[in-house]
Amino acid sequence: MLGAELETFGGNKVLMGLVAVLALSTSWFVYAAFTTPSPDNGFKIFALLLTAGPVLLFFWLKSIQVTLHTDGISYHSMFREMEMRWDAVERFYYTATKQSVHFIPMGTYYRFKFVDSEGRKLRLGNRVGRLAILGPKLIEHTYPTLIKKAVSQYNSGQEVDFGSIRVHRTTGIKVKTFFVRKEIPWNNVSSFAIQHGHFYVWRKGEKRTTGPALRYVPNAWALLGLLKSILQPGTAPN
C-alpha cells in the first residue's frame, strides 16, 4: 500500500473525444440493422460488434487513473491495477517525440516505462492525459533513488549501465549508436547534454557528434547528474 496521494492523471480526453465520435459514426449501422425489415442476423451481429469496439475503448480510457504518491506510483484501469515504489525503480525510460504530417506539427508523443527490481514493467503512453505535465514529475520523483544507485556503483568501481551509454570510473564513457561506437576517456570529454530527445557526449575539439535516442538511455537524468558531479567539480547530485 502506497502513501499519501499527490496528484492523479486520468485518461487522454482528446483521445476519448475521438473514440466517442467514432462510436457515434458507427451507431447508424446498429440503427439500420434493427430497423430494416427482415435484416440478416449476421448483419445485426456485425453492427453490434462494430459499435462495441469504440464503446469499450472509450470506457477503458475513462477508467484510467495514474496517481503519484509520496513513495510511489499507482496505475488503475478496468483491465489492470499496479503499484510501484520509487525506491524499487531500477530503470526509467523517458521518450518525447515531436510528430508532424507533411511538415505540419501534430504535437508531441510521450512514452514512459518503469522497470523495478523484480523485473515488473509499467508503461505509460498517450492513453494517459496531461503527459507533458506528468513527465517532469516522474523525473523529479525517480531521480533521488536512481542517482543514489548510480553514484554507489560508480564509486565502487563498477561499470554503470545506462543502456547505450556506460560509465566507468577508470576508463571513462562508452557511447553506442546504430552506426558508431566510441570510448571517451575522462580527460577527453568536452561537454554533454540532453537535446532534441537524444543524449550527446562531445570529445574535446569535436563540434558535431551523434548520440543515442533517450529511449535507449534508461535513467538519462541520473546519468546527467552523475556526469555533472564527475566533470563539474562542486556540482553534487541531489
PDB file of C-alpha atoms in Angstrom:
ATOM      1  CA  MET A   1       0.000   0.000   0.000  1.00  0.00           C
ATOM      2  CA  LEU A   2       1.457   3.320  -1.065  1.00  0.00           C
ATOM      3  CA  GLY A   3       1.445   6.528   0.941  1.00  0.00           C
ATOM      4  CA  ALA A   4      -0.463   9.786   0.542  1.00  0.00           C
ATOM      5  CA  GLU A   5      -1.724  10.734  -2.905  1.00  0.00           C
ATOM      6  CA  LEU A   6      -0.162  13.805  -4.525  1.00  0.00           C
ATOM      7  CA  GLU A   7      -1.823  14.072  -7.934  1.00  0.00           C
ATOM      8  CA  THR A   8      -3.938  11.940 -10.270  1.00  0.00           C
ATOM      9  CA  PHE A   9      -3.882  11.879 -14.064  1.00  0.00           C
ATOM     10  CA  GLY A  10      -6.850  10.428 -15.964  1.00  0.00           C
ATOM     11  CA  GLY A  11      -7.286   9.122 -19.486  1.00  0.00           C
ATOM     12  CA  ASN A  12      -6.497  11.214 -22.539  1.00  0.00           C
ATOM     13  CA  LYS A  13      -9.598  13.388 -23.085  1.00  0.00           C
ATOM     14  CA  VAL A  14      -8.717  14.220 -26.676  1.00  0.00           C
ATOM     15  CA  LEU A  15      -8.414  10.534 -27.494  1.00  0.00           C
ATOM     16  CA  MET A  16     -11.685   9.845 -25.669  1.00  0.00           C
ATOM     17  CA  GLY A  17     -13.388  12.502 -27.767  1.00  0.00           C
ATOM     18  CA  LEU A  18     -12.140  10.954 -30.999  1.00  0.00           C
ATOM     19  CA  VAL A  19     -13.275   7.500 -29.883  1.00  0.00           C
ATOM     20  CA  ALA A  20     -16.714   8.896 -28.943  1.00  0.00           C
ATOM     21  CA  VAL A  21     -17.068  10.400 -32.422  1.00  0.00           C
ATOM     22  CA  LEU A  22     -16.090   7.051 -33.934  1.00  0.00           C
ATOM     23  CA  ALA A  23     -18.680   5.256 -31.797  1.00  0.00           C
ATOM     24  CA  LEU A  24     -21.402   7.690 -32.875  1.00  0.00           C
ATOM     25  CA  SER A  25     -20.430   7.378 -36.533  1.00  0.00           C
ATOM     26  CA  THR A  26     -20.825   3.592 -36.394  1.00  0.00           C
ATOM     27  CA  SER A  27     -24.092   3.676 -34.481  1.00  0.00           C
ATOM     28  CA  TRP A  28     -26.061   4.125 -37.692  1.00  0.00           C
ATOM     29  CA  PHE A  29     -25.124   0.525 -38.575  1.00  0.00           C
ATOM     30  CA  VAL A  30     -26.994  -0.609 -35.469  1.00  0.00           C
ATOM     31  CA  TYR A  31     -29.956   1.585 -36.351  1.00  0.00           C
ATOM     32  CA  ALA A  32     -30.023   0.209 -39.896  1.00  0.00           C
ATOM     33  CA  ALA A  33     -29.650  -3.373 -38.715  1.00  0.00           C
ATOM     34  CA  PHE A  34     -32.620  -3.205 -36.352  1.00  0.00           C
ATOM     35  CA  THR A  35     -34.955  -1.004 -38.401  1.00  0.00           C
ATOM     36  CA  THR A  36     -34.564  -2.648 -41.796  1.00  0.00           C
ATOM     37  CA  PRO A  37     -37.368  -5.161 -42.439  1.00  0.00           C
ATOM     38  CA  SER A  38     -36.156  -8.756 -42.061  1.00  0.00           C
ATOM     39  CA  PRO A  39     -32.455  -7.915 -41.764  1.00  0.00           C
ATOM     40  CA  ASP A  40     -29.894 -10.699 -41.802  1.00  0.00           C
ATOM     41  CA  ASN A  41     -28.835 -11.812 -38.291  1.00  0.00           C
ATOM     42  CA  GLY A  42     -25.221 -11.725 -39.390  1.00  0.00           C
ATOM     43  CA  PHE A  43     -25.562  -8.041 -40.231  1.00  0.00           C
ATOM     44  CA  LYS A  44     -27.056  -7.361 -36.792  1.00  0.00           C
ATOM     45  CA  ILE A  45     -24.117  -9.071 -35.085  1.00  0.00           C
ATOM     46  CA  PHE A  46     -21.626  -7.225 -37.297  1.00  0.00           C
ATOM     47  CA  ALA A  47     -23.270  -3.867 -36.494  1.00  0.00           C
ATOM     48  CA  LEU A  48     -23.192  -4.533 -32.746  1.00  0.00           C
ATOM     49  CA  LEU A  49     -19.542  -5.609 -32.820  1.00  0.00           C
ATOM     50  CA  LEU A  50     -18.580  -2.594 -34.923  1.00  0.00           C
ATOM     51  CA  THR A  51     -20.042  -0.242 -32.337  1.00  0.00           C
ATOM     52  CA  ALA A  52     -18.980  -2.259 -29.290  1.00  0.00           C
ATOM     53  CA  GLY A  53     -15.255  -1.793 -30.049  1.00  0.00           C
ATOM     54  CA  PRO A  54     -15.179   2.016 -29.785  1.00  0.00           C
ATOM     55  CA  VAL A  55     -17.578   1.959 -26.814  1.00  0.00           C
ATOM     56  CA  LEU A  56     -15.345  -0.475 -24.912  1.00  0.00           C
ATOM     57  CA  LEU A  57     -12.277   1.584 -25.802  1.00  0.00           C
ATOM     58  CA  PHE A  58     -13.986   4.755 -24.543  1.00  0.00           C
ATOM     59  CA  PHE A  59     -14.831   3.260 -21.152  1.00  0.00           C
ATOM     60  CA  TRP A  60     -11.324   1.792 -20.850  1.00  0.00           C
ATOM     61  CA  LEU A  61      -9.796   5.225 -21.432  1.00  0.00           C
ATOM     62  CA  LYS A  62     -12.253   6.761 -18.972  1.00  0.00           C
ATOM     63  CA  SER A  63     -11.271   4.218 -16.291  1.00  0.00           C
ATOM     64  CA  ILE A  64      -7.540   5.025 -16.427  1.00  0.00           C
ATOM     65  CA  GLN A  65      -6.023   6.670 -13.369  1.00  0.00           C
ATOM     66  CA  VAL A  66      -2.314   7.275 -12.806  1.00  0.00           C
ATOM     67  CA  THR A  67      -1.681   8.515  -9.276  1.00  0.00           C
ATOM     68  CA  LEU A  68       1.549   9.907  -7.889  1.00  0.00           C
ATOM     69  CA  HIS A  69       2.120   9.093  -4.223  1.00  0.00           C
ATOM     70  CA  THR A  70       4.761  10.292  -1.805  1.00  0.00           C
ATOM     71  CA  ASP A  71       6.533   6.936  -2.086  1.00  0.00           C
ATOM     72  CA  GLY A  72       5.469   5.546  -5.459  1.00  0.00           C
ATOM     73  CA  ILE A  73       3.123   5.441  -8.437  1.00  0.00           C
ATOM     74  CA  SER A  74      -0.115   3.525  -8.984  1.00  0.00           C
ATOM     75  CA  TYR A  75      -1.955   2.662 -12.182  1.00  0.00           C
ATOM     76  CA  HIS A  76      -5.608   1.659 -12.410  1.00  0.00           C
ATOM     77  CA  SER A  77      -7.850   0.777 -15.340  1.00  0.00           C
ATOM     78  CA  MET A  78     -10.738  -1.608 -15.979  1.00  0.00           C
ATOM     79  CA  PHE A  79      -8.209  -4.249 -17.082  1.00  0.00           C
ATOM     80  CA  ARG A  80      -5.203  -3.733 -14.819  1.00  0.00           C
ATOM     81  CA  GLU A  81      -4.006  -2.422 -11.473  1.00  0.00           C
ATOM     82  CA  MET A  82      -0.376  -1.924 -10.459  1.00  0.00           C
ATOM     83  CA  GLU A  83       1.713  -0.144  -7.860  1.00  0.00           C
ATOM     84  CA  MET A  84       5.442   0.568  -7.866  1.00  0.00           C
ATOM     85  CA  ARG A  85       7.547   2.225  -5.188  1.00  0.00           C
ATOM     86  CA  TRP A  86      10.025   4.926  -6.207  1.00  0.00           C
ATOM     87  CA  ASP A  87      12.838   3.196  -4.327  1.00  0.00           C
ATOM     88  CA  ALA A  88      12.166  -0.051  -6.232  1.00  0.00           C
ATOM     89  CA  VAL A  89      12.595   1.526  -9.671  1.00  0.00           C
ATOM     90  CA  GLU A  90      15.714   0.231 -11.430  1.00  0.00           C
ATOM     91  CA  ARG A  91      15.162   1.772 -14.856  1.00  0.00           C
ATOM     92  CA  PHE A  92      13.099   4.715 -16.026  1.00  0.00           C
ATOM     93  CA  TYR A  93      12.765   5.340 -19.768  1.00  0.00           C
ATOM     94  CA  TYR A  94      11.575   8.735 -20.992  1.00  0.00           C
ATOM     95  CA  THR A  95      10.667   9.413 -24.618  1.00  0.00           C
ATOM     96  CA  ALA A  96       9.240  12.614 -26.086  1.00  0.00           C
ATOM     97  CA  THR A  97       8.958  12.745 -29.874  1.00  0.00           C
ATOM     98  CA  LYS A  98       7.544  15.624 -31.885  1.00  0.00           C
ATOM     99  CA  GLN A  99       5.162  14.374 -34.573  1.00  0.00           C
ATOM    100  CA  SER A 100       4.365  16.049 -37.884  1.00  0.00           C
ATOM    101  CA  VAL A 101       2.463  15.213 -41.059  1.00  0.00           C
ATOM    102  CA  HIS A 102       3.761  16.813 -44.249  1.00  0.00           C
ATOM    103  CA  PHE A 103       5.757  19.254 -42.091  1.00  0.00           C
ATOM    104  CA  ILE A 104       2.626  20.250 -40.152  1.00  0.00           C
ATOM    105  CA  PRO A 105       3.270  19.908 -36.366  1.00  0.00           C
ATOM    106  CA  MET A 106       0.897  17.402 -34.764  1.00  0.00           C
ATOM    107  CA  GLY A 107       2.114  17.671 -31.180  1.00  0.00           C
ATOM    108  CA  THR A 108       4.468  15.627 -29.045  1.00  0.00           C
ATOM    109  CA  TYR A 109       4.162  11.897 -28.390  1.00  0.00           C
ATOM    110  CA  TYR A 110       5.260  10.815 -24.915  1.00  0.00           C
ATOM    111  CA  ARG A 111       6.102   7.367 -23.640  1.00  0.00           C
ATOM    112  CA  PHE A 112       7.411   6.369 -20.214  1.00  0.00           C
ATOM    113  CA  LYS A 113       8.466   2.953 -18.955  1.00  0.00           C
ATOM    114  CA  PHE A 114       9.414   1.780 -15.478  1.00  0.00           C
ATOM    115  CA  VAL A 115      11.226  -1.453 -14.621  1.00  0.00           C
ATOM    116  CA  ASP A 116      11.516  -2.368 -10.943  1.00  0.00           C
ATOM    117  CA  SER A 117      13.899  -4.623  -9.018  1.00  0.00           C
ATOM    118  CA  GLU A 118      11.613  -7.631  -9.609  1.00  0.00           C
ATOM    119  CA  GLY A 119      11.503  -7.076 -13.365  1.00  0.00           C
ATOM    120  CA  ARG A 120       7.923  -5.778 -13.384  1.00  0.00           C
ATOM    121  CA  LYS A 121       7.169  -3.204 -16.048  1.00  0.00           C
ATOM    122  CA  LEU A 122       4.782  -0.270 -16.142  1.00  0.00           C
ATOM    123  CA  ARG A 123       4.304   1.560 -19.435  1.00  0.00           C
ATOM    124  CA  LEU A 124       2.524   4.883 -19.840  1.00  0.00           C
ATOM    125  CA  GLY A 125       1.724   6.341 -23.253  1.00  0.00           C
ATOM    126  CA  ASN A 126      -0.698   8.710 -24.898  1.00  0.00           C
ATOM    127  CA  ARG A 127      -3.687   6.895 -23.440  1.00  0.00           C
ATOM    128  CA  VAL A 128      -2.926   8.969 -20.311  1.00  0.00           C
ATOM    129  CA  GLY A 129      -3.778  12.667 -20.270  1.00  0.00           C
ATOM    130  CA  ARG A 130      -1.520  15.646 -19.471  1.00  0.00           C
ATOM    131  CA  LEU A 131       1.697  13.746 -20.172  1.00  0.00           C
ATOM    132  CA  ALA A 132       3.639  16.989 -20.715  1.00  0.00           C
ATOM    133  CA  ILE A 133       2.949  17.772 -17.044  1.00  0.00           C
ATOM    134  CA  LEU A 134       3.372  14.200 -15.799  1.00  0.00           C
ATOM    135  CA  GLY A 135       6.801  13.693 -17.409  1.00  0.00           C
ATOM    136  CA  PRO A 136       8.793  16.229 -15.356  1.00  0.00           C
ATOM    137  CA  LYS A 137       7.100  14.991 -12.167  1.00  0.00           C
ATOM    138  CA  LEU A 138       8.211  11.423 -12.927  1.00  0.00           C
ATOM    139  CA  ILE A 139      11.779  12.645 -13.443  1.00  0.00           C
ATOM    140  CA  GLU A 140      11.594  14.506 -10.128  1.00  0.00           C
ATOM    141  CA  HIS A 141      10.304  11.500  -8.165  1.00  0.00           C
ATOM    142  CA  THR A 142      12.602   8.854  -9.686  1.00  0.00           C
ATOM    143  CA  TYR A 143      15.798  10.929  -9.666  1.00  0.00           C
ATOM    144  CA  PRO A 144      16.806  10.637  -5.960  1.00  0.00           C
ATOM    145  CA  THR A 145      16.791   6.823  -5.959  1.00  0.00           C
ATOM    146  CA  LEU A 146      18.383   6.434  -9.388  1.00  0.00           C
ATOM    147  CA  ILE A 147      21.216   8.931  -8.818  1.00  0.00           C
ATOM    148  CA  LYS A 148      21.987   7.332  -5.448  1.00  0.00           C
ATOM    149  CA  LYS A 149      22.308   3.890  -7.053  1.00  0.00           C
ATOM    150  CA  ALA A 150      24.403   5.258  -9.930  1.00  0.00           C
ATOM    151  CA  VAL A 151      26.834   7.087  -7.622  1.00  0.00           C
ATOM    152  CA  SER A 152      27.179   3.999  -5.422  1.00  0.00           C
ATOM    153  CA  GLN A 153      28.002   1.768  -8.409  1.00  0.00           C
ATOM    154  CA  TYR A 154      30.439   4.313  -9.826  1.00  0.00           C
ATOM    155  CA  ASN A 155      32.271   4.779  -6.520  1.00  0.00           C
ATOM    156  CA  SER A 156      32.568   1.008  -6.061  1.00  0.00           C
ATOM    157  CA  GLY A 157      34.374   0.691  -9.397  1.00  0.00           C
ATOM    158  CA  GLN A 158      31.540  -0.952 -11.310  1.00  0.00           C
ATOM    159  CA  GLU A 159      30.661  -0.051 -14.874  1.00  0.00           C
ATOM    160  CA  VAL A 160      27.395   1.861 -14.569  1.00  0.00           C
ATOM    161  CA  ASP A 161      24.923   0.735 -17.233  1.00  0.00           C
ATOM    162  CA  PHE A 162      22.729   3.374 -18.860  1.00  0.00           C
ATOM    163  CA  GLY A 163      21.789   1.284 -21.880  1.00  0.00           C
ATOM    164  CA  SER A 164      23.573   2.751 -24.905  1.00  0.00           C
ATOM    165  CA  ILE A 165      25.881   4.726 -22.605  1.00  0.00           C
ATOM    166  CA  ARG A 166      28.151   3.198 -19.985  1.00  0.00           C
ATOM    167  CA  VAL A 167      30.296   4.952 -17.410  1.00  0.00           C
ATOM    168  CA  HIS A 168      33.387   3.617 -15.620  1.00  0.00           C
ATOM    169  CA  ARG A 169      35.485   5.337 -13.010  1.00  0.00           C
ATOM    170  CA  THR A 170      38.767   4.400 -14.704  1.00  0.00           C
ATOM    171  CA  THR A 171      38.145   4.157 -18.436  1.00  0.00           C
ATOM    172  CA  GLY A 172      35.575   6.938 -18.944  1.00  0.00           C
ATOM    173  CA  ILE A 173      32.438   6.895 -21.107  1.00  0.00           C
ATOM    174  CA  LYS A 174      31.328   4.396 -23.752  1.00  0.00           C
ATOM    175  CA  VAL A 175      28.691   5.569 -26.247  1.00  0.00           C
ATOM    176  CA  LYS A 176      26.913   3.287 -28.704  1.00  0.00           C
ATOM    177  CA  THR A 177      24.594   4.322 -31.526  1.00  0.00           C
ATOM    178  CA  PHE A 178      23.385   2.405 -34.574  1.00  0.00           C
ATOM    179  CA  PHE A 179      26.430   3.453 -36.593  1.00  0.00           C
ATOM    180  CA  VAL A 180      29.086   4.490 -34.080  1.00  0.00           C
ATOM    181  CA  ARG A 181      30.751   3.022 -31.018  1.00  0.00           C
ATOM    182  CA  LYS A 182      33.196   5.242 -29.179  1.00  0.00           C
ATOM    183  CA  GLU A 183      35.086   5.351 -25.919  1.00  0.00           C
ATOM    184  CA  ILE A 184      35.965   8.732 -24.444  1.00  0.00           C
ATOM    185  CA  PRO A 185      38.495   8.965 -21.585  1.00  0.00           C
ATOM    186  CA  TRP A 186      37.553  11.394 -18.831  1.00  0.00           C
ATOM    187  CA  ASN A 187      40.295  13.840 -19.782  1.00  0.00           C
ATOM    188  CA  ASN A 188      38.970  13.994 -23.344  1.00  0.00           C
ATOM    189  CA  VAL A 189      35.317  14.784 -22.536  1.00  0.00           C
ATOM    190  CA  SER A 190      34.363  18.297 -23.597  1.00  0.00           C
ATOM    191  CA  SER A 191      30.659  18.503 -22.753  1.00  0.00           C
ATOM    192  CA  PHE A 192      27.413  16.550 -22.560  1.00  0.00           C
ATOM    193  CA  ALA A 193      23.711  17.346 -22.813  1.00  0.00           C
ATOM    194  CA  ILE A 194      20.188  16.097 -23.421  1.00  0.00           C
ATOM    195  CA  GLN A 195      18.964  17.750 -26.617  1.00  0.00           C
ATOM    196  CA  HIS A 196      16.125  17.017 -29.045  1.00  0.00           C
ATOM    197  CA  GLY A 197      15.351  13.634 -27.484  1.00  0.00           C
ATOM    198  CA  HIS A 198      18.980  12.397 -27.577  1.00  0.00           C
ATOM    199  CA  PHE A 199      21.884  12.168 -25.124  1.00  0.00           C
ATOM    200  CA  TYR A 200      25.081  13.682 -26.525  1.00  0.00           C
ATOM    201  CA  VAL A 201      28.668  13.488 -25.293  1.00  0.00           C
ATOM    202  CA  TRP A 202      31.288  15.576 -27.111  1.00  0.00           C
ATOM    203  CA  ARG A 203      35.023  14.950 -27.260  1.00  0.00           C
ATOM    204  CA  LYS A 204      37.376  17.885 -26.926  1.00  0.00           C
ATOM    205  CA  GLY A 205      37.624  19.632 -30.289  1.00  0.00           C
ATOM    206  CA  GLU A 206      34.508  17.890 -31.598  1.00  0.00           C
ATOM    207  CA  LYS A 207      31.895  20.270 -32.988  1.00  0.00           C
ATOM    208  CA  ARG A 208      29.342  17.721 -34.205  1.00  0.00           C
ATOM    209  CA  THR A 209      28.515  14.333 -32.796  1.00  0.00           C
ATOM    210  CA  THR A 210      25.847  11.647 -32.672  1.00  0.00           C
ATOM    211  CA  GLY A 211      24.066  10.423 -29.588  1.00  0.00           C
ATOM    212  CA  PRO A 212      21.582   7.656 -28.773  1.00  0.00           C
ATOM    213  CA  ALA A 213      17.877   8.468 -28.529  1.00  0.00           C
ATOM    214  CA  LEU A 214      16.613   8.683 -24.948  1.00  0.00           C
ATOM    215  CA  ARG A 215      14.526   5.537 -25.430  1.00  0.00           C
ATOM    216  CA  TYR A 216      17.866   3.679 -25.457  1.00  0.00           C
ATOM    217  CA  VAL A 217      19.225   5.503 -22.401  1.00  0.00           C
ATOM    218  CA  PRO A 218      17.381   4.482 -19.215  1.00  0.00           C
ATOM    219  CA  ASN A 219      17.834   6.778 -16.223  1.00  0.00           C
ATOM    220  CA  ALA A 220      19.041   9.571 -18.513  1.00  0.00           C
ATOM    221  CA  TRP A 221      18.644  12.302 -15.882  1.00  0.00           C
ATOM    222  CA  ALA A 222      20.575  10.265 -13.337  1.00  0.00           C
ATOM    223  CA  LEU A 223      23.324   9.912 -15.961  1.00  0.00           C
ATOM    224  CA  LEU A 224      23.248  13.680 -16.472  1.00  0.00           C
ATOM    225  CA  GLY A 225      23.588  14.232 -12.719  1.00  0.00           C
ATOM    226  CA  LEU A 226      26.412  11.694 -12.429  1.00  0.00           C
ATOM    227  CA  LEU A 227      28.411  13.297 -15.256  1.00  0.00           C
ATOM    228  CA  LYS A 228      27.931  16.733 -13.712  1.00  0.00           C
ATOM    229  CA  SER A 229      29.300  15.513 -10.384  1.00  0.00           C
ATOM    230  CA  ILE A 230      32.330  13.956 -12.120  1.00  0.00           C
ATOM    231  CA  LEU A 231      33.180  16.574 -14.726  1.00  0.00           C
ATOM    232  CA  GLN A 232      31.976  19.715 -12.996  1.00  0.00           C
ATOM    233  CA  PRO A 233      33.560  19.641  -9.526  1.00  0.00           C
ATOM    234  CA  GLY A 234      31.331  21.182  -6.896  1.00  0.00           C
ATOM    235  CA  THR A 235      28.150  20.050  -8.667  1.00  0.00           C
ATOM    236  CA  ALA A 236      26.828  17.413  -6.299  1.00  0.00           C
ATOM    237  CA  PRO A 237      23.935  15.162  -7.340  1.00  0.00           C
ATOM    238  CA  ASN A 238      20.879  15.649  -5.140  1.00  0.00           C
TER     239      ASN A 238
END
